[in-house]
Amino acid sequence: MEYVLAAIVFFVVLYVISAIKIVRQGYRYTIEHFGRFTRTATPGFNFVPPIFYRVGHKINMMEQVVDIPGQEIITRDNAMVSVDGVVFFQVLDAAKAAYEVSDLYSAIMALSTTNLRTVMGSMDLDETLSKRDEINARLLSVVDNATESWGVKITRVELADIRPPADIVNAMTRQMKAEREKRAAILEAEGQRASEILRSEGHKQSAILEAEGERESAFRQAEARERMAEAEAKATELVSQAIASGDAQAINYFVAQKYVEAIGKFATSPNAKTILFPVEATQLIGSLGGIGEIAKEALGDHVVKASAVGSVPVAKKD
């Protein structure tokens, strides 16, 4: 009797131990009652009576990744490219992931592969190489909508590599080189044009400034000649007034000045290297004295006798 009781206690303890299920964090267990899903076991301690209940599926609820194997895809412009990528997903509903699809990983891989062919097959080669973000977004939208009924959320779709054929790569390299050479030639031509424009502007400004300088110089010269003429006219007027008032020295000074200027013009003439000037200083003084006598006779007895350079005035006659 004691053995029977011990056996019963042993089987009870064994039954209780086998009914205890510890679910790790990040996982969910589906509990089945005679093959029918009843509930989902959450992380921690769970009591699942054996024989009547059992664990159906252990579902990983963490974000996971599925590799998309390399695919040969023909683009819209009949170019063959090799593409591979990765799909990140997370199970949100353990029951749907366990019972709505037979093999979750294989289903996601097949779905991603077929949609990748569809999306990239509708694009040109240049678009497939330059619009990766657009391809990723379109794939994410299509695959996520398809897996929603499986209790799965597609978080990201990334194309790992796109490999065009070698001949297309060589053609693209030559095209890029030609394009860059064309851009360099255009930039060089634009630089030369800008340089010519700036040089022309510089010549234009220089000519304008030179013309303005010549105009200003001519204006200044004309103004100087005008003032010189005014001064000469004023001097002539003063000399005339002095002569009219009976000052013979004024006419001597005026004639001597013009005489010296005429001699100076002979000396600075570019056609004459040597000037023979047989005029003596006494002759110049005599000429001036003669001019003074003529002025005296013309003006009357109140005219003072003119003298040459260094002469002294003489007394008036009674």
Short mmCIF file of C-alpha atoms in Angstrom, two decimals:
data_model
loop_
_atom_site.label_atom_id
_atom_site.label_comp_id
_atom_site.label_asym_id
_atom_site.label_seq_id
_atom_site.Cartn_x
_atom_site.Cartn_y
_atom_site.Cartn_z
CA MET A 1 0.00 0.00 0.00
CA GLU A 2 2.79 2.33 0.82
CA TYR A 3 4.38 1.60 -2.56
CA VAL A 4 1.19 2.44 -4.34
CA LEU A 5 0.91 5.73 -2.47
CA ALA A 6 4.52 6.57 -3.23
CA ALA A 7 3.95 5.80 -6.89
CA ILE A 8 0.87 8.02 -6.97
CA VAL A 9 2.80 10.87 -5.33
CA PHE A 10 5.64 10.39 -7.80
CA PHE A 11 3.34 10.54 -10.81
CA VAL A 12 1.57 13.59 -9.39
CA VAL A 13 4.87 15.41 -8.91
CA LEU A 14 6.01 14.38 -12.38
CA TYR A 15 2.71 15.59 -13.86
CA VAL A 16 3.00 18.95 -12.12
CA ILE A 17 6.61 19.39 -13.20
CA SER A 18 5.82 18.51 -16.81
CA ALA A 19 2.92 20.98 -16.75
CA ILE A 20 5.17 23.91 -15.83
CA LYS A 21 6.33 25.85 -18.92
CA ILE A 22 8.78 28.74 -18.69
CA VAL A 23 8.56 31.08 -21.70
CA ARG A 24 11.63 33.20 -22.38
CA GLN A 25 11.44 36.92 -23.06
CA GLY A 26 10.93 37.65 -26.74
CA TYR A 27 8.98 34.47 -27.43
CA ARG A 28 5.37 33.36 -27.44
CA TYR A 29 4.07 29.79 -27.20
CA THR A 30 0.80 28.68 -28.72
CA ILE A 31 -1.16 26.32 -26.47
CA GLU A 32 -3.33 23.65 -28.14
CA HIS A 33 -6.11 21.57 -26.59
CA PHE A 34 -6.32 18.31 -28.51
CA GLY A 35 -4.82 20.06 -31.56
CA ARG A 36 -6.99 23.18 -31.36
CA PHE A 37 -5.45 26.55 -30.52
CA THR A 38 -6.70 27.90 -27.23
CA ARG A 39 -4.36 30.64 -26.04
CA THR A 40 -0.88 32.17 -26.26
CA ALA A 41 1.60 31.69 -23.43
CA THR A 42 3.41 34.91 -22.55
CA PRO A 43 6.98 35.17 -21.19
CA GLY A 44 7.37 33.85 -17.65
CA PHE A 45 5.67 31.01 -15.73
CA ASN A 46 2.86 29.15 -17.46
CA PHE A 47 0.94 26.05 -16.35
CA VAL A 48 0.10 23.74 -19.24
CA PRO A 49 -1.41 20.45 -18.09
CA PRO A 50 0.05 17.62 -20.15
CA ILE A 51 -2.00 15.06 -22.04
CA PHE A 52 -4.90 17.48 -22.44
CA TYR A 53 -2.82 20.53 -23.53
CA ARG A 54 0.45 20.92 -25.33
CA VAL A 55 2.73 23.62 -26.80
CA GLY A 56 1.99 23.94 -30.50
CA HIS A 57 4.53 26.51 -31.82
CA LYS A 58 7.29 28.56 -30.31
CA ILE A 59 7.18 31.93 -32.05
CA ASN A 60 10.08 34.38 -32.01
CA MET A 61 8.60 37.85 -31.45
CA MET A 62 11.86 39.74 -31.92
CA GLU A 63 12.77 41.57 -35.14
CA GLN A 64 14.33 39.14 -37.57
CA VAL A 65 16.03 39.29 -40.95
CA VAL A 66 15.61 37.20 -44.09
CA ASP A 67 18.23 37.27 -46.83
CA ILE A 68 16.96 37.63 -50.37
CA PRO A 69 19.28 35.48 -52.51
CA GLY A 70 20.82 36.90 -55.67
CA GLN A 71 18.33 37.32 -58.48
CA GLU A 72 18.81 37.86 -62.21
CA ILE A 73 16.29 40.52 -63.17
CA ILE A 74 15.54 41.95 -66.61
CA THR A 75 14.72 45.64 -66.51
CA ARG A 76 12.24 47.45 -68.75
CA ASP A 77 15.00 48.36 -71.23
CA ASN A 78 16.10 44.69 -71.45
CA ALA A 79 19.20 44.99 -69.26
CA MET A 80 20.13 42.07 -67.05
CA VAL A 81 21.07 42.95 -63.47
CA SER A 82 21.91 40.85 -60.43
CA VAL A 83 20.22 41.93 -57.21
CA ASP A 84 20.26 40.73 -53.64
CA GLY A 85 18.89 42.23 -50.46
CA VAL A 86 17.53 41.72 -46.97
CA VAL A 87 14.08 41.96 -45.38
CA PHE A 88 13.56 42.88 -41.72
CA PHE A 89 10.30 41.76 -40.12
CA GLN A 90 8.70 41.26 -36.72
CA VAL A 91 5.88 38.98 -35.65
CA LEU A 92 3.06 40.90 -33.97
CA ASP A 93 0.47 38.11 -33.67
CA ALA A 94 1.90 34.72 -32.70
CA ALA A 95 -1.31 32.81 -33.45
CA LYS A 96 -1.58 34.16 -37.01
CA ALA A 97 2.12 33.58 -37.67
CA ALA A 98 1.73 30.00 -36.46
CA TYR A 99 -1.54 29.02 -38.14
CA GLU A 100 -2.12 31.42 -41.09
CA VAL A 101 1.03 30.45 -43.02
CA SER A 102 2.82 27.14 -43.26
CA ASP A 103 6.46 28.30 -43.34
CA LEU A 104 6.81 31.95 -42.41
CA TYR A 105 10.45 32.41 -43.45
CA SER A 106 10.03 30.72 -46.83
CA ALA A 107 6.84 32.65 -47.50
CA ILE A 108 8.44 36.02 -46.75
CA MET A 109 11.45 35.16 -48.94
CA ALA A 110 9.29 34.05 -51.88
CA LEU A 111 7.02 37.08 -51.54
CA SER A 112 9.97 39.50 -51.43
CA THR A 113 11.66 37.84 -54.41
CA THR A 114 8.63 37.96 -56.69
CA ASN A 115 7.79 41.54 -55.81
CA LEU A 116 11.41 42.55 -56.29
CA ARG A 117 11.25 41.20 -59.83
CA THR A 118 7.98 43.02 -60.42
CA VAL A 119 9.18 46.38 -59.13
CA MET A 120 12.60 46.40 -60.80
CA GLY A 121 11.25 44.89 -64.03
CA SER A 122 9.05 47.97 -64.46
CA MET A 123 12.01 50.37 -64.28
CA ASP A 124 14.87 51.27 -66.60
CA LEU A 125 18.45 50.39 -65.77
CA ASP A 126 19.33 53.96 -64.87
CA GLU A 127 16.34 54.15 -62.55
CA THR A 128 17.26 50.90 -60.80
CA LEU A 129 20.77 52.25 -60.15
CA SER A 130 19.74 55.71 -59.02
CA LYS A 131 16.43 55.10 -57.21
CA ARG A 132 17.23 52.54 -54.55
CA ASP A 133 15.20 54.38 -51.94
CA GLU A 134 12.16 54.33 -54.19
CA ILE A 135 12.58 50.61 -54.84
CA ASN A 136 12.95 49.92 -51.12
CA ALA A 137 9.82 51.94 -50.32
CA ARG A 138 7.73 50.19 -52.99
CA LEU A 139 8.88 46.76 -51.88
CA LEU A 140 8.19 47.60 -48.24
CA SER A 141 4.66 48.74 -49.03
CA VAL A 142 3.79 45.70 -51.18
CA VAL A 143 5.30 43.03 -48.92
CA ASP A 144 3.96 44.61 -45.73
CA ASN A 145 0.41 44.64 -47.11
CA ALA A 146 0.74 41.00 -48.15
CA THR A 147 2.04 39.81 -44.76
CA GLU A 148 -0.46 41.75 -42.66
CA SER A 149 -2.80 38.75 -42.59
CA TRP A 150 0.05 36.60 -41.23
CA GLY A 151 0.44 38.81 -38.16
CA VAL A 152 3.82 40.02 -39.44
CA LYS A 153 5.10 43.59 -39.76
CA ILE A 154 7.75 44.27 -42.44
CA THR A 155 9.93 46.98 -40.91
CA ARG A 156 12.57 47.50 -43.60
CA VAL A 157 13.55 46.26 -47.05
CA GLU A 158 17.08 47.01 -48.20
CA LEU A 159 18.78 46.19 -51.51
CA ALA A 160 22.26 45.05 -50.63
CA ASP A 161 23.78 45.16 -54.11
CA ILE A 162 22.84 45.81 -57.74
CA ARG A 163 25.35 44.45 -60.26
CA PRO A 164 24.90 45.32 -63.96
CA PRO A 165 26.75 43.24 -66.61
CA ALA A 166 30.42 44.01 -67.26
CA ASP A 167 29.82 45.44 -70.76
CA ILE A 168 27.13 47.80 -69.42
CA VAL A 169 29.47 48.88 -66.63
CA ASN A 170 32.19 49.66 -69.21
CA ALA A 171 29.70 51.59 -71.34
CA MET A 172 28.52 53.54 -68.31
CA THR A 173 32.13 54.32 -67.41
CA ARG A 174 32.82 55.68 -70.90
CA GLN A 175 29.59 57.65 -70.82
CA MET A 176 30.47 59.16 -67.45
CA LYS A 177 33.96 60.04 -68.69
CA ALA A 178 32.56 61.68 -71.83
CA GLU A 179 30.02 63.59 -69.76
CA ARG A 180 32.67 64.87 -67.39
CA GLU A 181 34.94 65.87 -70.28
CA LYS A 182 32.02 67.73 -71.85
CA ARG A 183 31.29 69.52 -68.59
CA ALA A 184 34.98 70.39 -68.24
CA ALA A 185 35.06 71.79 -71.80
CA ILE A 186 31.90 73.81 -71.14
CA LEU A 187 33.31 75.21 -67.91
CA GLU A 188 36.59 76.06 -69.63
CA ALA A 189 34.75 77.82 -72.47
CA GLU A 190 32.61 79.73 -69.99
CA GLY A 191 35.74 80.72 -68.10
CA GLN A 192 37.42 81.98 -71.27
CA ARG A 193 34.26 83.89 -72.22
CA ALA A 194 34.08 85.46 -68.79
CA SER A 195 37.77 86.34 -69.02
CA GLU A 196 37.29 87.98 -72.45
CA ILE A 197 34.26 89.88 -71.16
CA LEU A 198 36.19 91.14 -68.16
CA ARG A 199 39.16 92.05 -70.34
CA SER A 200 36.87 93.95 -72.74
CA GLU A 201 35.22 95.69 -69.81
CA GLY A 202 38.66 96.62 -68.54
CA HIS A 203 39.67 98.06 -71.93
CA LYS A 204 36.37 99.89 -72.11
CA GLN A 205 36.79 101.40 -68.67
CA SER A 206 40.38 102.28 -69.47
CA ALA A 207 39.32 104.00 -72.70
CA ILE A 208 36.55 105.85 -70.86
CA LEU A 209 38.93 106.99 -68.15
CA GLU A 210 41.55 107.98 -70.71
CA ALA A 211 38.97 109.96 -72.68
CA GLU A 212 37.75 111.61 -69.52
CA GLY A 213 41.35 112.41 -68.60
CA GLU A 214 42.03 113.90 -72.04
CA ARG A 215 38.80 115.90 -71.82
CA GLU A 216 39.73 117.15 -68.37
CA SER A 217 43.25 117.96 -69.59
CA ALA A 218 41.89 119.82 -72.61
CA PHE A 219 39.49 121.67 -70.36
CA ARG A 220 42.31 122.60 -68.01
CA GLN A 221 44.54 123.68 -70.89
CA ALA A 222 41.76 125.76 -72.41
CA GLU A 223 41.06 127.27 -69.03
CA ALA A 224 44.79 128.01 -68.59
CA ARG A 225 44.98 129.61 -72.06
CA GLU A 226 41.86 131.61 -71.29
CA ARG A 227 43.32 132.85 -68.05
CA MET A 228 46.64 133.55 -69.77
CA ALA A 229 44.83 135.51 -72.45
CA GLU A 230 42.90 137.37 -69.80
CA ALA A 231 46.12 138.12 -67.97
CA GLU A 232 47.81 139.21 -71.18
CA ALA A 233 44.84 141.38 -72.08
CA LYS A 234 44.87 142.83 -68.61
CA ALA A 235 48.60 143.47 -68.88
CA THR A 236 48.16 145.07 -72.28
CA GLU A 237 45.36 147.21 -70.91
CA LEU A 238 47.52 148.27 -68.00
CA VAL A 239 50.44 149.03 -70.31
CA SER A 240 48.14 151.00 -72.59
CA GLN A 241 46.84 152.94 -69.63
CA ALA A 242 50.39 153.57 -68.45
CA ILE A 243 51.40 154.77 -71.91
CA ALA A 244 48.35 156.98 -72.12
CA SER A 245 49.21 158.47 -68.76
CA GLY A 246 52.72 159.34 -69.98
CA ASP A 247 54.81 156.45 -68.50
CA ALA A 248 57.45 155.57 -71.12
CA GLN A 249 58.88 152.75 -69.00
CA ALA A 250 55.72 150.74 -69.63
CA ILE A 251 56.11 150.68 -73.39
CA ASN A 252 59.82 149.86 -72.99
CA TYR A 253 58.89 146.92 -70.78
CA PHE A 254 56.16 145.71 -73.15
CA VAL A 255 58.40 145.88 -76.26
CA ALA A 256 61.34 144.26 -74.45
CA GLN A 257 59.13 141.39 -73.25
CA LYS A 258 57.83 140.64 -76.75
CA TYR A 259 61.35 140.93 -78.11
CA VAL A 260 62.73 138.44 -75.60
CA GLU A 261 59.84 136.01 -76.28
CA ALA A 262 60.54 136.14 -80.00
CA ILE A 263 64.22 135.39 -79.38
CA GLY A 264 63.22 132.49 -77.11
CA LYS A 265 61.06 130.96 -79.83
CA PHE A 266 64.02 131.08 -82.19
CA ALA A 267 66.16 129.31 -79.59
CA THR A 268 63.64 126.52 -78.95
CA SER A 269 62.83 125.88 -82.63
CA PRO A 270 63.38 122.17 -83.53
CA ASN A 271 64.65 123.10 -87.01
CA ALA A 272 67.59 125.15 -85.80
CA LYS A 273 70.58 123.48 -84.15
CA THR A 274 72.74 126.64 -84.14
CA ILE A 275 71.51 130.24 -83.98
CA LEU A 276 73.70 133.14 -85.15
CA PHE A 277 72.42 136.12 -83.30
CA PRO A 278 74.65 139.19 -84.01
CA VAL A 279 72.60 141.48 -81.86
CA GLU A 280 74.41 143.15 -79.03
CA ALA A 281 72.92 144.26 -75.79
CA THR A 282 73.66 147.89 -76.57
CA GLN A 283 71.67 147.64 -79.81
CA LEU A 284 68.70 146.27 -77.85
CA ILE A 285 69.03 149.14 -75.38
CA GLY A 286 69.32 151.59 -78.22
CA SER A 287 66.25 150.19 -79.88
CA LEU A 288 64.33 150.49 -76.68
CA GLY A 289 65.60 154.05 -76.22
CA GLY A 290 64.52 154.92 -79.74
CA ILE A 291 61.09 153.55 -79.07
CA GLY A 292 60.99 155.69 -75.93
CA GLU A 293 61.89 158.81 -77.91
CA ILE A 294 59.11 158.08 -80.40
CA ALA A 295 56.66 157.70 -77.57
CA LYS A 296 57.92 160.94 -76.04
CA GLU A 297 57.39 162.85 -79.23
CA ALA A 298 53.95 161.37 -79.62
CA LEU A 299 52.81 162.03 -76.06
CA GLY A 300 54.41 165.40 -75.42
CA ASP A 301 56.76 166.91 -72.88
CA HIS A 302 55.37 165.06 -69.88
CA VAL A 303 56.76 161.70 -71.00
CA VAL A 304 59.75 160.41 -69.04
CA LYS A 305 62.67 159.19 -71.15
CA ALA A 306 62.82 155.41 -71.43
CA SER A 307 66.01 153.63 -70.49
CA ALA A 308 67.24 150.06 -71.13
CA VAL A 309 67.76 147.42 -68.49
CA GLY A 310 69.66 149.05 -65.63
CA SER A 311 68.95 152.62 -66.82
CA VAL A 312 67.86 155.41 -64.50
CA PRO A 313 65.05 157.89 -65.22
CA VAL A 314 66.04 161.39 -66.43
CA ALA A 315 64.64 164.74 -65.34
CA LYS A 316 61.83 166.44 -67.18
CA LYS A 317 62.58 169.35 -69.54
CA ASP A 318 61.29 172.79 -68.76
#
